[in-house]
Coordinates of C-alpha atoms in Angstrom, one line a residue:
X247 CA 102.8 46.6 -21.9
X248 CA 99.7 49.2 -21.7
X249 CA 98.8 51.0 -19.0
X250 CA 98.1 52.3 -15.8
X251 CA 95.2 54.4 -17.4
X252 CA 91.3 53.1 -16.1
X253 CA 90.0 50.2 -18.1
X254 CA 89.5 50.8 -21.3
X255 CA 86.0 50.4 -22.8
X256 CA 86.6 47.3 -24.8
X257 CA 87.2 45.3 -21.6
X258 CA 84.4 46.3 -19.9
X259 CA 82.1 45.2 -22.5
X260 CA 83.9 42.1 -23.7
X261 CA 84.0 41.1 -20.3
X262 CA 80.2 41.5 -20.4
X263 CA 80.2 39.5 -23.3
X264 CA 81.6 36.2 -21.6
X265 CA 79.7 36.4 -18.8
X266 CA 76.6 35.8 -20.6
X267 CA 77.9 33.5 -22.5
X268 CA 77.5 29.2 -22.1
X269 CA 78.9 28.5 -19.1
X270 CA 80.0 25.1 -17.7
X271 CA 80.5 24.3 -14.2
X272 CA 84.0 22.5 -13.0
X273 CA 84.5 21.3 -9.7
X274 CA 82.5 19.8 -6.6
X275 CA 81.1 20.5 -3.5
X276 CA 80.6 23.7 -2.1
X277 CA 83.3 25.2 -4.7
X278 CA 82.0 25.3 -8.7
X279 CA 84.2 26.5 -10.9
X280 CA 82.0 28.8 -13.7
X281 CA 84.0 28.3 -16.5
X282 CA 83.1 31.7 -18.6
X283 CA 85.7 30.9 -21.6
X284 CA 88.0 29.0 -23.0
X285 CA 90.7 29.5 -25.7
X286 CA 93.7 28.0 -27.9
X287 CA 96.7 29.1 -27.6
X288 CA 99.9 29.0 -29.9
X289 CA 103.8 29.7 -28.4
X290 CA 105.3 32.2 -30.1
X291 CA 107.6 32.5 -26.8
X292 CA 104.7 33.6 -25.2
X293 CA 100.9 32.4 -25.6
X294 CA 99.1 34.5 -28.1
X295 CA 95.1 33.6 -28.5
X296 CA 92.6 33.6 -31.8
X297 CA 90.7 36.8 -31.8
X298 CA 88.3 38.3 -34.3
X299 CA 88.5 42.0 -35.1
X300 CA 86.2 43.9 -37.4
X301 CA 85.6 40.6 -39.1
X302 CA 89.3 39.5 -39.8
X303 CA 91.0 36.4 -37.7
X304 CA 94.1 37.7 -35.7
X305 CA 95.9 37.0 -32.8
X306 CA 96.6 38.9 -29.6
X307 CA 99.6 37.8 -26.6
X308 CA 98.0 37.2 -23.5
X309 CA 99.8 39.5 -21.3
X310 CA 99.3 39.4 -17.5
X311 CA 102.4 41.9 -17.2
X312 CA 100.7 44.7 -19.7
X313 CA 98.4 46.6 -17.2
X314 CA 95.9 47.4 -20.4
X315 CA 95.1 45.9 -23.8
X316 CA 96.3 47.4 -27.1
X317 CA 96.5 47.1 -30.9
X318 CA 99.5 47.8 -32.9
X319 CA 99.9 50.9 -35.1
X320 CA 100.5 48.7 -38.3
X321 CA 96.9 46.9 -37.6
X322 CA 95.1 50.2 -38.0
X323 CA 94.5 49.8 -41.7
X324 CA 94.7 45.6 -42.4
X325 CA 91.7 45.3 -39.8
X326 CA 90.1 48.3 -41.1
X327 CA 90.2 50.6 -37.4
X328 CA 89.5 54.0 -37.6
X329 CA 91.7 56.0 -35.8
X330 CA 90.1 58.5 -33.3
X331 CA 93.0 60.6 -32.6
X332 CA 95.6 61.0 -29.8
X333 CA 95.2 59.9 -25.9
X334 CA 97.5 62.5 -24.8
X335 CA 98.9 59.2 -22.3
X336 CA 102.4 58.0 -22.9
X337 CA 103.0 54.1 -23.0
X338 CA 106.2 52.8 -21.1
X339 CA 108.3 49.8 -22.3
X340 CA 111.2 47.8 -22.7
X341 CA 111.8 50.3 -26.0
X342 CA 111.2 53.5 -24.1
X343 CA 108.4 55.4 -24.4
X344 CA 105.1 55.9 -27.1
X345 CA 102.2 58.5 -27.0
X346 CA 99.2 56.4 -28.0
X347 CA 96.2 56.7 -30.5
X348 CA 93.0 55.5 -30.2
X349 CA 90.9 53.8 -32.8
X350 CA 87.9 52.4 -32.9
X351 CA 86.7 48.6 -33.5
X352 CA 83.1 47.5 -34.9
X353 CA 83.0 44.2 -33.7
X354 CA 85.5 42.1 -31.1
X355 CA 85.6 38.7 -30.7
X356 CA 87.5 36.5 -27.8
X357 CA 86.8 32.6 -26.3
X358 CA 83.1 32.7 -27.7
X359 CA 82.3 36.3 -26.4
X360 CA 81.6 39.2 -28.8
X361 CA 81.8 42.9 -28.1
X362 CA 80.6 45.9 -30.6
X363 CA 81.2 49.6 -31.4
X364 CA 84.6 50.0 -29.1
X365 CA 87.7 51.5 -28.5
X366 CA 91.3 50.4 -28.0
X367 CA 94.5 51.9 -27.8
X368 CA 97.4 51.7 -30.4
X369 CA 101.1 52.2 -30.2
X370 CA 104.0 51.0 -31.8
X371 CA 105.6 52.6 -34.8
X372 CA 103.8 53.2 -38.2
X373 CA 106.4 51.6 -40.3
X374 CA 106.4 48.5 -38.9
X375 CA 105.3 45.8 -41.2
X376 CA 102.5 43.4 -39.8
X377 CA 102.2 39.9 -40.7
X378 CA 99.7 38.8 -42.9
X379 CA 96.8 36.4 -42.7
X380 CA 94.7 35.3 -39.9
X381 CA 97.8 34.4 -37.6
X382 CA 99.3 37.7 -37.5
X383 CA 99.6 39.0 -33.6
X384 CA 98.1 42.6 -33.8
X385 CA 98.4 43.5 -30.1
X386 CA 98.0 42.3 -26.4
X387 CA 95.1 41.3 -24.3
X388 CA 96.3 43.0 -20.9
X389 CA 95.4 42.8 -17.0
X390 CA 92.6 45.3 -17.7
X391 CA 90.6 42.6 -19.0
X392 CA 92.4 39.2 -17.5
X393 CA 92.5 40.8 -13.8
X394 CA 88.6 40.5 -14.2
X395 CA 88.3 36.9 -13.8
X396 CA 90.3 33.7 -12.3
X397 CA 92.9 32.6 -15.5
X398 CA 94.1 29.1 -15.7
X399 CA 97.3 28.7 -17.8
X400 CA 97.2 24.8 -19.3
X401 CA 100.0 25.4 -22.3
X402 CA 101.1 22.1 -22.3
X403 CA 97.6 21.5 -23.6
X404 CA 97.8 24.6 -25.3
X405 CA 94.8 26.6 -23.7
X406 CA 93.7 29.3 -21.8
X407 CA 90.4 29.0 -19.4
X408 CA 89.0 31.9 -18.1
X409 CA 86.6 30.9 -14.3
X410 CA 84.3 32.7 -12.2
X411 CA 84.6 30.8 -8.8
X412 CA 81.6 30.6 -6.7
X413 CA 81.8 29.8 -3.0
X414 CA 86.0 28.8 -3.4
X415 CA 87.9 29.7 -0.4
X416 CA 91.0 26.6 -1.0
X417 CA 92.6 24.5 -3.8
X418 CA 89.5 23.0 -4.5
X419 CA 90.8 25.4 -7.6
X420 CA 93.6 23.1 -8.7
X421 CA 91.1 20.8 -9.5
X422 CA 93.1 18.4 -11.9
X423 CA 96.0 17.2 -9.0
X424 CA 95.8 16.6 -5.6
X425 CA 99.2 18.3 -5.0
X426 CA 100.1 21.1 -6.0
X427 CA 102.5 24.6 -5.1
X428 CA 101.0 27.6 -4.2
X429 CA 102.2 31.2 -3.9
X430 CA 100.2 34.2 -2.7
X431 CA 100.3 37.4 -4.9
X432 CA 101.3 40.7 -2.8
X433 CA 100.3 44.3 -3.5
X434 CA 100.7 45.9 -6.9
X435 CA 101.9 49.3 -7.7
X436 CA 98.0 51.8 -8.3
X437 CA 96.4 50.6 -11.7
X438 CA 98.7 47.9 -12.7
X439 CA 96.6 44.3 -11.7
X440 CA 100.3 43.3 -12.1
X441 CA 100.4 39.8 -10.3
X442 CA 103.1 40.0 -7.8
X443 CA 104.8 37.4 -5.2
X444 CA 107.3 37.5 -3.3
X445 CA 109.8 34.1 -4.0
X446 CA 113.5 33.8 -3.3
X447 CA 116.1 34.3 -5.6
X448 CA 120.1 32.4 -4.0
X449 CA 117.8 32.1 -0.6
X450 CA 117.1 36.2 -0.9
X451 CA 113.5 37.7 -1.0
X452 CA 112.6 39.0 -4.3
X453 CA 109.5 40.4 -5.9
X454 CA 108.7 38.7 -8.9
X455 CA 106.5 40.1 -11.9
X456 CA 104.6 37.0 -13.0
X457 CA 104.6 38.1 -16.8
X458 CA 103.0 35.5 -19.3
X459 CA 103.6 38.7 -22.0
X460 CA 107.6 37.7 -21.2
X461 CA 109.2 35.2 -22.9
X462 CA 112.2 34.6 -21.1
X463 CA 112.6 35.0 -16.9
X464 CA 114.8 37.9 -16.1
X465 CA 116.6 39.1 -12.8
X466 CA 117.0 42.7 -12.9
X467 CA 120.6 43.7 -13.4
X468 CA 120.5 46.0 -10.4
X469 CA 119.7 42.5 -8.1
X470 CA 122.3 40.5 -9.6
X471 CA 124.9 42.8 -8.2
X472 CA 123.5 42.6 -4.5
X473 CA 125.5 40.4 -2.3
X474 CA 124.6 37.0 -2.0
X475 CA 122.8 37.2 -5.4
X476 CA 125.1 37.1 -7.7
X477 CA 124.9 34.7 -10.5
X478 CA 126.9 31.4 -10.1
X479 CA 128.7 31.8 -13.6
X480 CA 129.6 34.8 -15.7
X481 CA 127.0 36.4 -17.3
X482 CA 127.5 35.5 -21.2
X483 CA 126.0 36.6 -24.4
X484 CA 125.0 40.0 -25.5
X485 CA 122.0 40.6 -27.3
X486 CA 119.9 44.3 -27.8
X487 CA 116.1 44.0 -28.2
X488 CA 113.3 46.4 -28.8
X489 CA 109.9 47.1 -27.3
X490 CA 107.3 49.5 -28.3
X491 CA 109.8 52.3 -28.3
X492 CA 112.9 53.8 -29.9
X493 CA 115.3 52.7 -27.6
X494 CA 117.2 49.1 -27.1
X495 CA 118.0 46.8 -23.9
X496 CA 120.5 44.6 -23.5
X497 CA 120.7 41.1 -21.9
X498 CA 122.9 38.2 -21.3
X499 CA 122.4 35.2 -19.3
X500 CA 124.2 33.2 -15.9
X501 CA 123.2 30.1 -13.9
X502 CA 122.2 31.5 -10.6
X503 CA 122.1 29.1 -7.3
X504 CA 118.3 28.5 -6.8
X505 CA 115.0 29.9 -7.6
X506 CA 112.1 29.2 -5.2
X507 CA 108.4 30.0 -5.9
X508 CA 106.0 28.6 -3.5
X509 CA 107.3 25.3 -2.6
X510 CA 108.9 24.6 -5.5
X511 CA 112.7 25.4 -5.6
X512 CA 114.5 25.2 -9.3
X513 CA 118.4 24.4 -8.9
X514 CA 120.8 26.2 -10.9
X515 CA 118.1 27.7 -13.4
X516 CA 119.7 29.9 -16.4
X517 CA 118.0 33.5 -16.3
X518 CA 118.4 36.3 -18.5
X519 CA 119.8 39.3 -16.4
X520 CA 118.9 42.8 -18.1
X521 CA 118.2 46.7 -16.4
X522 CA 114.6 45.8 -17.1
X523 CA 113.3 48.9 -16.3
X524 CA 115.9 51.5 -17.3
X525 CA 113.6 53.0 -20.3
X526 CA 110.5 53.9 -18.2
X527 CA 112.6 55.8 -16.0
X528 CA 112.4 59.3 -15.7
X529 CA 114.2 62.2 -14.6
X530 CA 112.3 64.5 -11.8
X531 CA 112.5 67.8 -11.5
X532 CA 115.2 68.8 -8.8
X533 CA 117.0 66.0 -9.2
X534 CA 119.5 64.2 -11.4
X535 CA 118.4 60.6 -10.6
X536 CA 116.1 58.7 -12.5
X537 CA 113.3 57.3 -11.4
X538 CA 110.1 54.6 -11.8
X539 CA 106.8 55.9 -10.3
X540 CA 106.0 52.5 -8.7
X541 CA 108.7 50.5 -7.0
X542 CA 110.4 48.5 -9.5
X543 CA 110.0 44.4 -9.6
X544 CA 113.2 41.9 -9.0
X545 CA 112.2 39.6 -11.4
X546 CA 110.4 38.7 -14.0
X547 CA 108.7 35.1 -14.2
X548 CA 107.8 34.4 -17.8
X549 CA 106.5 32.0 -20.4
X550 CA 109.3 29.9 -19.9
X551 CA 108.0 29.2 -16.2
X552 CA 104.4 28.9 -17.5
X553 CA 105.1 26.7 -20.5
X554 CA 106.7 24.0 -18.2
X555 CA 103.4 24.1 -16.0
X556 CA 99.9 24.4 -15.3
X557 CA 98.6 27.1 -13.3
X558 CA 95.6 28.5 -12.0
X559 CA 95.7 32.6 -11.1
X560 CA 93.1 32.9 -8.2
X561 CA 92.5 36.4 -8.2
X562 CA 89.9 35.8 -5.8
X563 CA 91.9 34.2 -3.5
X564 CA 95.2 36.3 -3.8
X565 CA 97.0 33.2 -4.7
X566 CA 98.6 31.5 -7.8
X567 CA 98.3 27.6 -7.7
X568 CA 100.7 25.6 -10.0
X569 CA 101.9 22.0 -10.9
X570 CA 104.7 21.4 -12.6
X571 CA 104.1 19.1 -15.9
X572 CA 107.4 18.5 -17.4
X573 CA 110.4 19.5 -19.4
X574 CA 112.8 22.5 -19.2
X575 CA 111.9 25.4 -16.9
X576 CA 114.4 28.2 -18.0
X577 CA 116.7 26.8 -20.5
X578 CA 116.3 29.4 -23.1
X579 CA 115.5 27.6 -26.8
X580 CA 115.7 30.1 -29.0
X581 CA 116.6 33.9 -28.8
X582 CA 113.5 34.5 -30.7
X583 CA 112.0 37.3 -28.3
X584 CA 113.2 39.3 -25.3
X585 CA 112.1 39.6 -22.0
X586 CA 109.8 42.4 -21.9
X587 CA 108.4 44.2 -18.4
X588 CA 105.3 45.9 -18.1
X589 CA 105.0 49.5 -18.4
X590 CA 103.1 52.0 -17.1
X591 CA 101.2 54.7 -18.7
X592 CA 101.3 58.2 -17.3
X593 CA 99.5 61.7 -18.7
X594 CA 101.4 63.7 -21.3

């Protein structure tokens, strides 16, 4: 849910900070698996990992559909940030839009790495109360730092591994099964790292967002009414969320025909349909339609997708490896948190 912005300095040296960190080698042969950090990870509808900030044990949400990393607002003062002033960028989300601040962090901890003296940036709104203690989510850790390195997503075990391959060109990879599905990531829009695939949605292709930062998968409202895509029951429910911003979206949910990603095809999986995207849009100048700067995704595959398997993001590669380790895939649990997209940032 950050942004499109350069990589903010906290990345760059936490980064630096794992890679000099103990590292254990995975894997055989001419492929070894440099296995740079590891972490546990809690569902809250999507995975959120132990961090330490300034001192004071938190929690962030692994996000692979927030291009950058960022603190809430309501953290600035519990984990003692000093705030450096305005960016003068805009943050996009399901909620609308938010300039952000930027505020300064002594120390940063992550998966046995440890950064100092650095900056993130903070949005959200300044009455929002923060939970307390050292489980309270403060913020996301975005694809500015996760697009970095090769992620593996092992929920069922509840952890997040973080490799740097050396000298892996196949699956040697997926190192835990012998079979497997794979699906290779396509081009994202300028500065996003989103990871991006094409799979097929009723036997149509469809760009999917794969979006751990999302807890429910979502077919953008705009697809559902193309022909041939068309949910196979009613859409039912109505429920209004927030994001970052002022502004709501609203969902409901239908059985649609199949799902295919890689070689796996889901039959009849329930998916949230939403306009995903509608509060990022803008109005240009000479004209009265609104529009995204990058092309819009389809769908969005969340936590839902990842909590029902194992999966191994080869950024290297271009690919995304998965096994599927049991139980629902979509059947929503619990309305407890929306789907929410990615958003870009853009220059105020």
């Amino acid at each position: 849910m950050a942004g499109m912005n350069a990589m903010p300095s906290c990345c760059r040296l936490l980064v630096l900070g794992l890679l000099v960190a103990p590292a254990a080698a995975a894997a055989a042969a001419a492929c070894k698996l440099v296995k740079i950090g590891e972490v546990e990870v809690a569902m809250r509808g999507v995975p959120v990992a132990p961090v330490s900030i300034n001192g004071h044990s938190a929690r962030l949400i692994i996000d692979t559909g927030g291009a950058g990393s960022l603190l809430w607002r309501s953290a600035i003062a519990p984990l003692e940030l000093r705030r450096l002033g305005k960016t003068g960028e805009s943050i996009k989300g399901v909620g609308g839009q938010d300039v952000t601040d930027i505020v300064h962090v002594r120390d940063f901890g992550f998966a046995g790495g440890m950064a100092h003296d650095i900056d993130f940036q903070a949005a959200g709104p300044n009455n929002e109360t923060l939970e307390a203690g050292p489980d309270a989510v403060v913020g996301i850790l975005g694809e500015d730092f996760l697009s970095k390195m090769d992620v593996e997503f092992d929920l069922k075990a509840g952890r997040i591994r973080l490799f740097r391959p050396e000298g892996c060109q196949g699956d040697q990879v997926a190192y835990w099964a012998q079979a497997y599905f794979m699906v290779p990531l396509t081009g994202a829009p300028p500065g996003t790292h989103w990871l991006q695939a094409h799979v097929s949605l009723n036997g149509h292709d469809v760009v999917a967002l794969i979006d751990s930062g999302a807890a429910a998968s979502a077919v953008a409202a705009q697809v559902a009414q193309r022909s041939g895509m068309a949910p196979q029951t009613d859409p039912e429910g109505s429920q209004k969320f927030h994001g970052v911003g002022p502004r709501e979206v609203a969902t409901s949910v239908a059985r649609f025909a199949t799902l295919t990603i890689g070689q796996e095809t889901i039959q009849n999986p329930k998916l949230h349909i939403a306009d995903l995207f509608a509060n990022q849009r803008e109005v240009r100048l000479g004209s009265y339609i609104k529009r995204n700067d990058y092309t819009e995704p389809d769908l969005l595959i969340g936590a839902d997708f990842l909590r029902a398997h194992r999966v191994y993001i080869s950024r290297s590669q271009g690919k995304v490896y998965f096994t599927y380790e049991g139980g629902p895939i979509f059947e929503p649990t619990a309305p407890a948190r929306p789907p929410e997209p990615a958003s870009a940032t853009t220059g105020h």
